[in-house]
Tab-separated table of C-alpha atoms and ligand atoms in Angstrom:
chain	number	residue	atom	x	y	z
A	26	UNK	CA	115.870	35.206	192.301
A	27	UNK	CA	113.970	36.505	195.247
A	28	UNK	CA	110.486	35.055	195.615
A	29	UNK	CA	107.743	37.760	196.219
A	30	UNK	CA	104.063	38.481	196.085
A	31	UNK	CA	101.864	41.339	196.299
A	32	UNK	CA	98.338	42.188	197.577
A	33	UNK	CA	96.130	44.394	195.305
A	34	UNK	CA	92.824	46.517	196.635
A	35	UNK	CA	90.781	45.447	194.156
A	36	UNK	CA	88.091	47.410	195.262
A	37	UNK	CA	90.220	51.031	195.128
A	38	UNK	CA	91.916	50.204	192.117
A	39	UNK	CA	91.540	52.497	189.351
A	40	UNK	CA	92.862	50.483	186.270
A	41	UNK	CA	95.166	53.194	185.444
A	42	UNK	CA	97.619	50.171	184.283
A	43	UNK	CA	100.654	52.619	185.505
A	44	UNK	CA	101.803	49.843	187.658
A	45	UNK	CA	101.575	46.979	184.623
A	46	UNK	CA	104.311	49.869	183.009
A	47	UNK	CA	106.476	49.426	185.857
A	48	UNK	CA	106.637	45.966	186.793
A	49	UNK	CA	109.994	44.715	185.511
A	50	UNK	CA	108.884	40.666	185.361
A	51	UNK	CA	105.715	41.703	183.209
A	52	UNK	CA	103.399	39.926	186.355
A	53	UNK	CA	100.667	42.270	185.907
A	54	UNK	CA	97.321	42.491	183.730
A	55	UNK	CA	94.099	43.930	183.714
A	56	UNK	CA	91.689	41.918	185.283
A	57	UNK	CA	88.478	40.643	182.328
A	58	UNK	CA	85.824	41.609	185.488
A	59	UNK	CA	85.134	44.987	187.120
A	60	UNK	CA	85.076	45.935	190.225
A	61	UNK	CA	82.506	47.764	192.134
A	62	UNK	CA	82.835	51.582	190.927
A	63	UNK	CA	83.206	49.673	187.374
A	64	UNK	CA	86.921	50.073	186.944
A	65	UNK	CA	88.988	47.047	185.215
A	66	UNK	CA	90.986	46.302	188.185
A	67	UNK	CA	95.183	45.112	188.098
A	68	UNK	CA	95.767	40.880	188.909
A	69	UNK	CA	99.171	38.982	189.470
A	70	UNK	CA	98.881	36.867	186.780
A	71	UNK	CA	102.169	34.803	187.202
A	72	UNK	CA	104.581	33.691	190.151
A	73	UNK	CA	107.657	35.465	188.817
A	74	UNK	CA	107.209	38.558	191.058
A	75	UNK	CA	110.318	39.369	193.338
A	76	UNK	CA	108.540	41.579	195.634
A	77	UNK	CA	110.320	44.632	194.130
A	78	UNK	CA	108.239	47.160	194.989
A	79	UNK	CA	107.969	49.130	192.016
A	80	UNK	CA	104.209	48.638	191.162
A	81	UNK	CA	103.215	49.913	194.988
A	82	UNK	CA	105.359	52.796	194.038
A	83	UNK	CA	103.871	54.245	191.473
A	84	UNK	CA	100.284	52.959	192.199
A	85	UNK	CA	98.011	56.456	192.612
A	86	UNK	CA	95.733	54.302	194.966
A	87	UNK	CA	98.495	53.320	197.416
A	88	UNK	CA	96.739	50.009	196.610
A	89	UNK	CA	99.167	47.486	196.762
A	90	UNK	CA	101.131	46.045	199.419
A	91	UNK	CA	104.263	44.128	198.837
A	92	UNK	CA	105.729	40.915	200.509
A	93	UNK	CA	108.935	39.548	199.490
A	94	UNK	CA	110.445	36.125	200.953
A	95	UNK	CA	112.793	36.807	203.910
A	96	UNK	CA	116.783	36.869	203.318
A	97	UNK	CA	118.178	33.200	204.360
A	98	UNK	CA	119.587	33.527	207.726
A	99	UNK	CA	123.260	34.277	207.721
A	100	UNK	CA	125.264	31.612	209.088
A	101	UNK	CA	126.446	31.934	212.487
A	102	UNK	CA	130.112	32.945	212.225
A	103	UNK	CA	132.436	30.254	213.519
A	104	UNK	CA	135.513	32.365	215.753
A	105	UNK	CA	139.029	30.265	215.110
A	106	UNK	CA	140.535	30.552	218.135
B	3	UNK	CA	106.354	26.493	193.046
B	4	UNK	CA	103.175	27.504	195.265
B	5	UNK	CA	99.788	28.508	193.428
B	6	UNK	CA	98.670	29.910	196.162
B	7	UNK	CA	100.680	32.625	195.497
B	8	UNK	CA	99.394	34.402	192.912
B	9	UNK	CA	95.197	33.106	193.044
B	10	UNK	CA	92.598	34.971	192.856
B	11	UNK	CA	91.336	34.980	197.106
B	12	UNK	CA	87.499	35.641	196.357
B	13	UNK	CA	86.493	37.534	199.562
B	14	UNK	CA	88.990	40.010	198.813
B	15	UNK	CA	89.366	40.224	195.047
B	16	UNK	CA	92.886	40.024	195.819
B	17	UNK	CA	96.310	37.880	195.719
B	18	UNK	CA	97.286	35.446	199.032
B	19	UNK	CA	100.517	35.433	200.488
B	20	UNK	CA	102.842	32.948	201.819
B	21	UNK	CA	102.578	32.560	205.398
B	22	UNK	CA	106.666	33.305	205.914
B	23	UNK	CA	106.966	36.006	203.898
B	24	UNK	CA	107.546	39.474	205.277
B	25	UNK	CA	105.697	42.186	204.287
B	26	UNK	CA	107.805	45.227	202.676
B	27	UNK	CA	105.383	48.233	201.905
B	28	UNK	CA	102.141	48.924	202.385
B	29	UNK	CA	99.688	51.739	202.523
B	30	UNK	CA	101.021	54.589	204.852
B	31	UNK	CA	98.854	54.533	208.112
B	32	UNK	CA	98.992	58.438	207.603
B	33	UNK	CA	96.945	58.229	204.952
B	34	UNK	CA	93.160	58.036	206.231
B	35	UNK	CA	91.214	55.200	204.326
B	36	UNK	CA	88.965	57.196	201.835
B	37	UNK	CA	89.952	56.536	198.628
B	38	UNK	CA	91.069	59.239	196.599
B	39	UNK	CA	88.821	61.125	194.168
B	40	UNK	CA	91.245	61.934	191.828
B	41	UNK	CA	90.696	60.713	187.784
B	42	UNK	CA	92.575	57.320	187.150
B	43	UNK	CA	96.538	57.821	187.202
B	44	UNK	CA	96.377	61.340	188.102
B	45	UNK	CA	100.195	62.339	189.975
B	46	UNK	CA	98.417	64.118	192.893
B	47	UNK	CA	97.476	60.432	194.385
B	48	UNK	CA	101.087	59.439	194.365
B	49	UNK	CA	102.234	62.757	195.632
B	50	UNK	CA	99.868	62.603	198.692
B	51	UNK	CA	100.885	58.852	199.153
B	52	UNK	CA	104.541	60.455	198.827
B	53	UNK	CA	104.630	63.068	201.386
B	54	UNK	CA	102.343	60.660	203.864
B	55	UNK	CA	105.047	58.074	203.892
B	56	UNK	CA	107.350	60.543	204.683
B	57	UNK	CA	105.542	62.156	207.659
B	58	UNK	CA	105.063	58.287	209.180
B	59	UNK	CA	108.788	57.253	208.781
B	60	UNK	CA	109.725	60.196	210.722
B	61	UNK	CA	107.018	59.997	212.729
B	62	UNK	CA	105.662	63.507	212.992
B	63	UNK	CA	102.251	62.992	212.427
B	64	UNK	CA	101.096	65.309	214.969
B	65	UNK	CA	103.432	67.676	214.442
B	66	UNK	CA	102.846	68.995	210.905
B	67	UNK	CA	100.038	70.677	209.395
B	68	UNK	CA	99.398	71.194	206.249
B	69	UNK	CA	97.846	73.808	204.056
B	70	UNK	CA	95.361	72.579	201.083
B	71	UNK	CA	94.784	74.780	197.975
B	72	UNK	CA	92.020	75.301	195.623
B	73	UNK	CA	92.337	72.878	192.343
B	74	UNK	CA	91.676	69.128	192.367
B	75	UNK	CA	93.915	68.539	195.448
B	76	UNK	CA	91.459	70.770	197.287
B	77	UNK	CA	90.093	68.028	199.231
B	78	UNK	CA	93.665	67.038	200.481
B	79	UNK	CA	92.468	67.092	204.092
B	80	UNK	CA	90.023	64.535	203.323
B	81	UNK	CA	93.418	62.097	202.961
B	82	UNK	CA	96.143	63.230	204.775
B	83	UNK	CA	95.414	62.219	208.043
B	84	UNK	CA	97.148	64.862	209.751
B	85	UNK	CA	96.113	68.600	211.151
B	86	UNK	CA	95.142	70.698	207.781
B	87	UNK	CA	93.840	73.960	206.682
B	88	UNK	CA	92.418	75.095	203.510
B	89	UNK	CA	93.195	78.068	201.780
B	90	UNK	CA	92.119	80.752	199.363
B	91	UNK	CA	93.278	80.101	195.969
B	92	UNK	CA	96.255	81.003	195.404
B	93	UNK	CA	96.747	82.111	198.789
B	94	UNK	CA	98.509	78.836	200.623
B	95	UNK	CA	102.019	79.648	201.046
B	96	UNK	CA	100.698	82.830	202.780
B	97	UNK	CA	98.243	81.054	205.176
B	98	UNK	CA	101.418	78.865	205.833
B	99	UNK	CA	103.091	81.563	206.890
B	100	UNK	CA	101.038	82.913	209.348
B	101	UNK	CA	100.668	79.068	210.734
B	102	UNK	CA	104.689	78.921	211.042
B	103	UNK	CA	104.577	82.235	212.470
B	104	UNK	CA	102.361	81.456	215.262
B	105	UNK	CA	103.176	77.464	215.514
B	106	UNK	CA	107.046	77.873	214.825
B	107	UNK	CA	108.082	74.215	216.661
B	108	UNK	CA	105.565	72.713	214.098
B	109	UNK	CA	106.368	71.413	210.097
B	110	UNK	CA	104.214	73.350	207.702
B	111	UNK	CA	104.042	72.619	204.669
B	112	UNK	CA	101.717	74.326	201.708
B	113	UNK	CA	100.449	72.232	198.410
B	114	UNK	CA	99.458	73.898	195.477
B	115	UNK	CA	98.517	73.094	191.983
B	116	UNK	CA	100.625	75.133	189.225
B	117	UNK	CA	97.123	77.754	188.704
B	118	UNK	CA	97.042	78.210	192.087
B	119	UNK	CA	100.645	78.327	192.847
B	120	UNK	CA	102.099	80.148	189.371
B	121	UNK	CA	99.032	82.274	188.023
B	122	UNK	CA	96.318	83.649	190.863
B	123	UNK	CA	98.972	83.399	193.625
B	124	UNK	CA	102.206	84.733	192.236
B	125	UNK	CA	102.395	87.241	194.359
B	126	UNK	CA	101.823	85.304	197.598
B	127	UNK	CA	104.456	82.417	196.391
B	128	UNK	CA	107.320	84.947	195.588
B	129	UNK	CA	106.923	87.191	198.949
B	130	UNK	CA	107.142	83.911	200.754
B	131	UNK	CA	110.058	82.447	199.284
B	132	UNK	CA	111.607	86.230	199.882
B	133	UNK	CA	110.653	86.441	203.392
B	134	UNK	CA	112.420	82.932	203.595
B	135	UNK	CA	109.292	81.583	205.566
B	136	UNK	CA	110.730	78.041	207.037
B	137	UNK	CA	108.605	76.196	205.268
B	138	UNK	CA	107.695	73.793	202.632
B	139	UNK	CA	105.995	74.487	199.787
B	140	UNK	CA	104.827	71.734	197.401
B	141	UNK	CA	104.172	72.311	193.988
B	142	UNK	CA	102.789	70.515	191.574
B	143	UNK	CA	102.906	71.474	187.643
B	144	UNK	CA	100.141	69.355	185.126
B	145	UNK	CA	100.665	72.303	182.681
B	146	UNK	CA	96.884	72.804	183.072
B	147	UNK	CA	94.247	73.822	185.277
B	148	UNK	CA	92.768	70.263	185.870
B	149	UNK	CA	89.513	71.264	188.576
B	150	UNK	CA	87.972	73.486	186.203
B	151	UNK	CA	88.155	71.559	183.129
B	152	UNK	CA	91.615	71.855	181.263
B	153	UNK	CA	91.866	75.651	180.305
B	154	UNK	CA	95.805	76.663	179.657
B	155	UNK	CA	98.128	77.783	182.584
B	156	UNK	CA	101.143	79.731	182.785
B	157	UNK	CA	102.816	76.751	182.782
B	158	UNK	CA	101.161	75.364	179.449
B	159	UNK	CA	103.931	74.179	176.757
B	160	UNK	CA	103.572	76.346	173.569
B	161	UNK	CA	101.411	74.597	171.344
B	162	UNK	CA	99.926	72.139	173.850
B	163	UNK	CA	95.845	72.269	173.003
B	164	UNK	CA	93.716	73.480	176.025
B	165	UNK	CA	90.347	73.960	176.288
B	166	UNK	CA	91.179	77.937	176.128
B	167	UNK	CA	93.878	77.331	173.655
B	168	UNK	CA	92.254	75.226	171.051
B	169	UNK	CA	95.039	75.782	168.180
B	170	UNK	CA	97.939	75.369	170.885
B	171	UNK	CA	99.569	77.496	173.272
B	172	UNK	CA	100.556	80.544	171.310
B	173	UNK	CA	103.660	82.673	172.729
B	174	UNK	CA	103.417	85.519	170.376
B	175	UNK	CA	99.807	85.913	172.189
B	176	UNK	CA	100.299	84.746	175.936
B	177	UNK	CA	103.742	84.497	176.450
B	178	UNK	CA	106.061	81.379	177.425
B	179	UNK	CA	105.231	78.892	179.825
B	180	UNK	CA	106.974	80.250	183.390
B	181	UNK	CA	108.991	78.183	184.754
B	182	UNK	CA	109.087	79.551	188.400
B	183	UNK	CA	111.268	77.004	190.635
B	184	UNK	CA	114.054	78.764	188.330
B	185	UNK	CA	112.415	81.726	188.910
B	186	UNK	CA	112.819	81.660	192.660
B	187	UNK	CA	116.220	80.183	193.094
B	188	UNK	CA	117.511	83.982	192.464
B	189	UNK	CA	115.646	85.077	195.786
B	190	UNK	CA	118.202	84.603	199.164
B	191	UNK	CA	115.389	82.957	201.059
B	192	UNK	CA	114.840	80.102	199.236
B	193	UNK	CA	117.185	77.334	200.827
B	194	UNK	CA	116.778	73.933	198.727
B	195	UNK	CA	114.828	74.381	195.222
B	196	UNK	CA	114.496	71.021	193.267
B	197	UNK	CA	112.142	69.496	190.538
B	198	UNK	CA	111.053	66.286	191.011
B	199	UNK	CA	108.633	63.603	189.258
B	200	UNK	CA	106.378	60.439	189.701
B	201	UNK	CA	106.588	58.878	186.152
B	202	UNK	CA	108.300	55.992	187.320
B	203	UNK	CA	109.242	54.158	190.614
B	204	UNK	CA	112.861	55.999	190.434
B	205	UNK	CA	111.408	59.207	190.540
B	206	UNK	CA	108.790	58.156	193.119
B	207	UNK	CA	111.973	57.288	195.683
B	208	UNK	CA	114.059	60.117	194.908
B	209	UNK	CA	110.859	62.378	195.669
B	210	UNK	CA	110.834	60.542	198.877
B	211	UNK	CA	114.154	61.313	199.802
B	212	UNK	CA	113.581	65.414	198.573
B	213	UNK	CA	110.658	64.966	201.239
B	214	UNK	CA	112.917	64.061	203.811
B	215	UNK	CA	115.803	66.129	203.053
B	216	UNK	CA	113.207	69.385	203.023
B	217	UNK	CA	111.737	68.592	206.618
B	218	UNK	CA	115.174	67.644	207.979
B	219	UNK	CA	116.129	71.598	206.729
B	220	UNK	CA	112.851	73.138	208.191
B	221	UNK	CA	113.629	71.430	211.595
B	222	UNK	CA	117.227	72.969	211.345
B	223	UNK	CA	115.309	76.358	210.454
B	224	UNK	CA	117.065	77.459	207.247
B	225	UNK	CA	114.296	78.577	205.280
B	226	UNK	CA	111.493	77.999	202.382
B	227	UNK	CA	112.224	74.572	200.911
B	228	UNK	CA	110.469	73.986	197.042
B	229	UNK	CA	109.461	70.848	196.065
B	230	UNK	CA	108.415	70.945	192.179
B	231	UNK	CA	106.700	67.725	190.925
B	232	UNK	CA	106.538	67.974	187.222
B	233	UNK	CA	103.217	65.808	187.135
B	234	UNK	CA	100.441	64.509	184.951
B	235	UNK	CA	96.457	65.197	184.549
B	236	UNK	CA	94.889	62.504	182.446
B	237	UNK	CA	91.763	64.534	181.777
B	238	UNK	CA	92.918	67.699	180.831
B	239	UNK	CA	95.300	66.418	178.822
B	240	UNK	CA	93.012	64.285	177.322
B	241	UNK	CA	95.228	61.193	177.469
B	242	UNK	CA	95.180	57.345	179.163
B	243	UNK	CA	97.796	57.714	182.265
B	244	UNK	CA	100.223	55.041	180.098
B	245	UNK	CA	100.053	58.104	177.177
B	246	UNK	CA	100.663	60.995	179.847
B	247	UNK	CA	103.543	58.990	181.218
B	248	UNK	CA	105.020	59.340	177.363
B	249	UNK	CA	104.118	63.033	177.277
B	250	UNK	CA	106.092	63.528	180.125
B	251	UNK	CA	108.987	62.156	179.067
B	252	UNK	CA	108.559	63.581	175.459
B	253	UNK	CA	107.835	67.188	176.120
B	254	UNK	CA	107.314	68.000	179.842
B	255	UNK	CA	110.906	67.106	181.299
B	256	UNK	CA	112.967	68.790	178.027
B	257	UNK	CA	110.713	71.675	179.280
B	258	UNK	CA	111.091	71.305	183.097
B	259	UNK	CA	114.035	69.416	183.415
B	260	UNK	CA	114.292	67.194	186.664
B	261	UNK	CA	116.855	67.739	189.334
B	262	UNK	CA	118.127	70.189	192.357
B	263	UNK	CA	117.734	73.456	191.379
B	264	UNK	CA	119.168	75.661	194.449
B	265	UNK	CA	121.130	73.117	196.967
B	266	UNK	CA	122.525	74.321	200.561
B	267	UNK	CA	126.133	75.664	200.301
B	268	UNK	CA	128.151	73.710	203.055
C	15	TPP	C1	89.208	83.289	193.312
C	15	TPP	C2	88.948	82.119	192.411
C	15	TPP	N1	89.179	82.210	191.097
C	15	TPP	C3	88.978	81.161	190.289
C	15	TPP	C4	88.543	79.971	190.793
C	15	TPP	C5	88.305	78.797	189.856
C	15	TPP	N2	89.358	77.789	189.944
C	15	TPP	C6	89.221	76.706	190.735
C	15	TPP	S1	90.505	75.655	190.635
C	15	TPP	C7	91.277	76.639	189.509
C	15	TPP	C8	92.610	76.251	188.910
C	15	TPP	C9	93.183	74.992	189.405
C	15	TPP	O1	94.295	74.630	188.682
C	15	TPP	P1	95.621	74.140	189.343
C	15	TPP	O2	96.013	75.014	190.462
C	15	TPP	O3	96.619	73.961	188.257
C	15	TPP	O4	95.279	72.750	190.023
C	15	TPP	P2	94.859	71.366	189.376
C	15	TPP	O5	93.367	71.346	189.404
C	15	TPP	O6	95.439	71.277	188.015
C	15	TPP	O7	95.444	70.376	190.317
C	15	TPP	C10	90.516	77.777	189.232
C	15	TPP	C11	90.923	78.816	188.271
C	15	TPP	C12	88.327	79.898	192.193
C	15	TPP	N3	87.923	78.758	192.767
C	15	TPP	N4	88.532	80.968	192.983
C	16	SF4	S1	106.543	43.780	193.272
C	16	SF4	FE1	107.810	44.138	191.441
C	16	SF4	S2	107.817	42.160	190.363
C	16	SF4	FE2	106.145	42.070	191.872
C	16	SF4	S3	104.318	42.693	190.702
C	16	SF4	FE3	105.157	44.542	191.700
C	16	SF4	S4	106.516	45.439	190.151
C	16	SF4	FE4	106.113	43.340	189.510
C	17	SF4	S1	98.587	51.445	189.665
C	17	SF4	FE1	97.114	51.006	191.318
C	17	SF4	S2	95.196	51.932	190.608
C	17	SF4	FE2	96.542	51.811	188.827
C	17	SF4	S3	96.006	49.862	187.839
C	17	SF4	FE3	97.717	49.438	189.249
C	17	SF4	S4	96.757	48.798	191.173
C	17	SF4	FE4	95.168	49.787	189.949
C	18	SF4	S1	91.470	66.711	186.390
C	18	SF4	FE1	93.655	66.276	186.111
C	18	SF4	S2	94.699	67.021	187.978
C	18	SF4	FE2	92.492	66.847	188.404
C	18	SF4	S3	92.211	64.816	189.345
C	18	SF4	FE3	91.798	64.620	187.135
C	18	SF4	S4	93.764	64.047	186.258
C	18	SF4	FE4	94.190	64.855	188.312
């Protein structure tokens, strides 16, 4: 599986939970504490994300900002001469 | 595996990343940084964010102007950081045209709520798409008008409870919701007529690639281009977002059903 992670804006999220819907690997919850304009804002709360993307997508706050682990270098091809 | 990864960073009230990995969205950089004032899980947000991404992958930032309505998107300018204008309501797709008209080597685009759009400017949205104005015209249908506080619009499902339909939408009284993409497919200047969503991340990329596929026909001048986004509004419909995205998928889409409308002959 591909290793990801994402970064959330705590201070722009709205709590809307829409991306908690969409993540496929269930890594998202409300967070217990609020955040500035008193919104519950969204956490990782386990290591299973895959950097899909899906959460950014549909976040209204353009909030979140996705890394994902890079592809293992493809081996150099070997020419048989 | 590494904690790091998914801790709380204090500072930022965030998540840290590994050093190696590569980052693989973010935040358009057309989007300016004031956050949007729209209720919680409202579609407009993801719209903007939408259309923004598109104008910075194609990188024509400072050649597009857009043209705000009046409704909740009214302060669209204050986000899209690109050349706008606002217009009277209703009255978008006409300022558009006289932008296109004088500007014609720019991308307009206009971006209208379904009261603006469908009910005071019906006149002004039809008489574009006749005139074939090479533009784009966003549109986005809550089924309500959302600014002023959830009173019904044309587009209103029958039955659905507004604050000026209490007992539900009656037909016998008002009529049938209008569903005017269909509407304007039958006029010869509308090019590319589709209706689109942002319930889920699917819909989000396939209104990404409507985006694209709309500017790449207004640089190839071949006429009005209608973008329908069959969207949400939390507070009128007096919902969470998670319940609107149900409603959606419950009534609005057998209703509006999603897909191309009017595509280009080859
Ligand atoms: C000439 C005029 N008539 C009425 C209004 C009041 N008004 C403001 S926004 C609006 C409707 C907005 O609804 P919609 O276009 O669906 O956008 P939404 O807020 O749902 O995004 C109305 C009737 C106005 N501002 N100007
Ligand atoms: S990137 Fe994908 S897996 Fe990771 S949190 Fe977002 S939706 Fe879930
Ligand atoms: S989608 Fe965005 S605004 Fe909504 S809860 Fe998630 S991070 Fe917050
Ligand atoms: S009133 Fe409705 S359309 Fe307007 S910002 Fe709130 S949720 Fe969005």
């Amino acid at each position: 599986m591909v290793k990801g992670t994402i970064k959330i804006d705590a201070k722009i999220c709205k709590g809307c939970e829409l991306c908690i819907i969409a993540c496929p690997q269930n890594a998202l919850a409300l967070s217990p504490n609020f955040n500035d304009k008193g919104y519950r804002y969204v956490e990782l709360i386990s290591n299973v994300c895959t950097g899909c993307a899906n959460c950014a997508l549909v976040c209204p706050e353009a909030g979140i900002t996705v890394y994902r682990e890079p592809k293992p270098a493809k081996k150099p091809q070997v020419k048989v001469e | 595996m590494n904690e790091k990864l998914y801790l709380e960073d204090e500072e930022n009230l965030g998540t840290q990343t590994e050093e190696n990995y590569e980052q693989v969205y973010c935040r358009p950089n057309t989007l300016t940084d004031v956050p949007f004032h729209y209720c919680p899980g409202c579609g407009h947000s993801v719209v903007h964010k939408v259309l923004m991404e598109v104008v910075e992958e194609i990188g024509i930032q400072e050649e597009i102007i857009g043209v705000a309505p009046v409704g909740c998107s009214v302060f669209a300018y204050h986000y899209m950081n690109i050349d706008m204008q606002e217009a009277a309501h209703g009255r978008a797709s006409a300022v558009a045209t006289g932008i296109k008209r004088v500007l014609p080597e720019k991308y307009v685009f206009s971006y209208q709520g379904d009261g603006d759009l469908a009910a005071i400017g019906t006149a002004e949205t039809i008489h574009t798409v006749n005139r074939g104005e090479n533009i784009l015209m966003v549109f986005i249908n809550n089924g309500i008008y959302g600014m002023t506080g959830g009173q019904m619009a044309p587009t209103t499902l029958p039955g659905m409870v507004t604050s000026t339909s209490p007992y539900g939408r009656d037909v016998s009284m008002v009529g049938n919701p209008i569903k005017i993409a269909d509407l304007l497919c039958l006029l010869p200047g509308a090019y590319y007529v589709t209706r689109q969503a942002v319930h889920n991340p699917n819909a989000v990329r396939k209104l990404k690639k409507a985006f694209m596929k709309a500017f790449e026909y207004q640089k190839q001048k071949k006429g009005t281009c209608f973008i329908e986004v069959v969207s949400n509004c939390p507070s009128g419909w007096k919902m969470t977002p998670v319940e609107t995205i149900k409603y959606l998928e419950e009534k609005m889409f057998p209703a509006y059903p999603l897909g191309d409308l009017k595509v280009p002959k080859n």
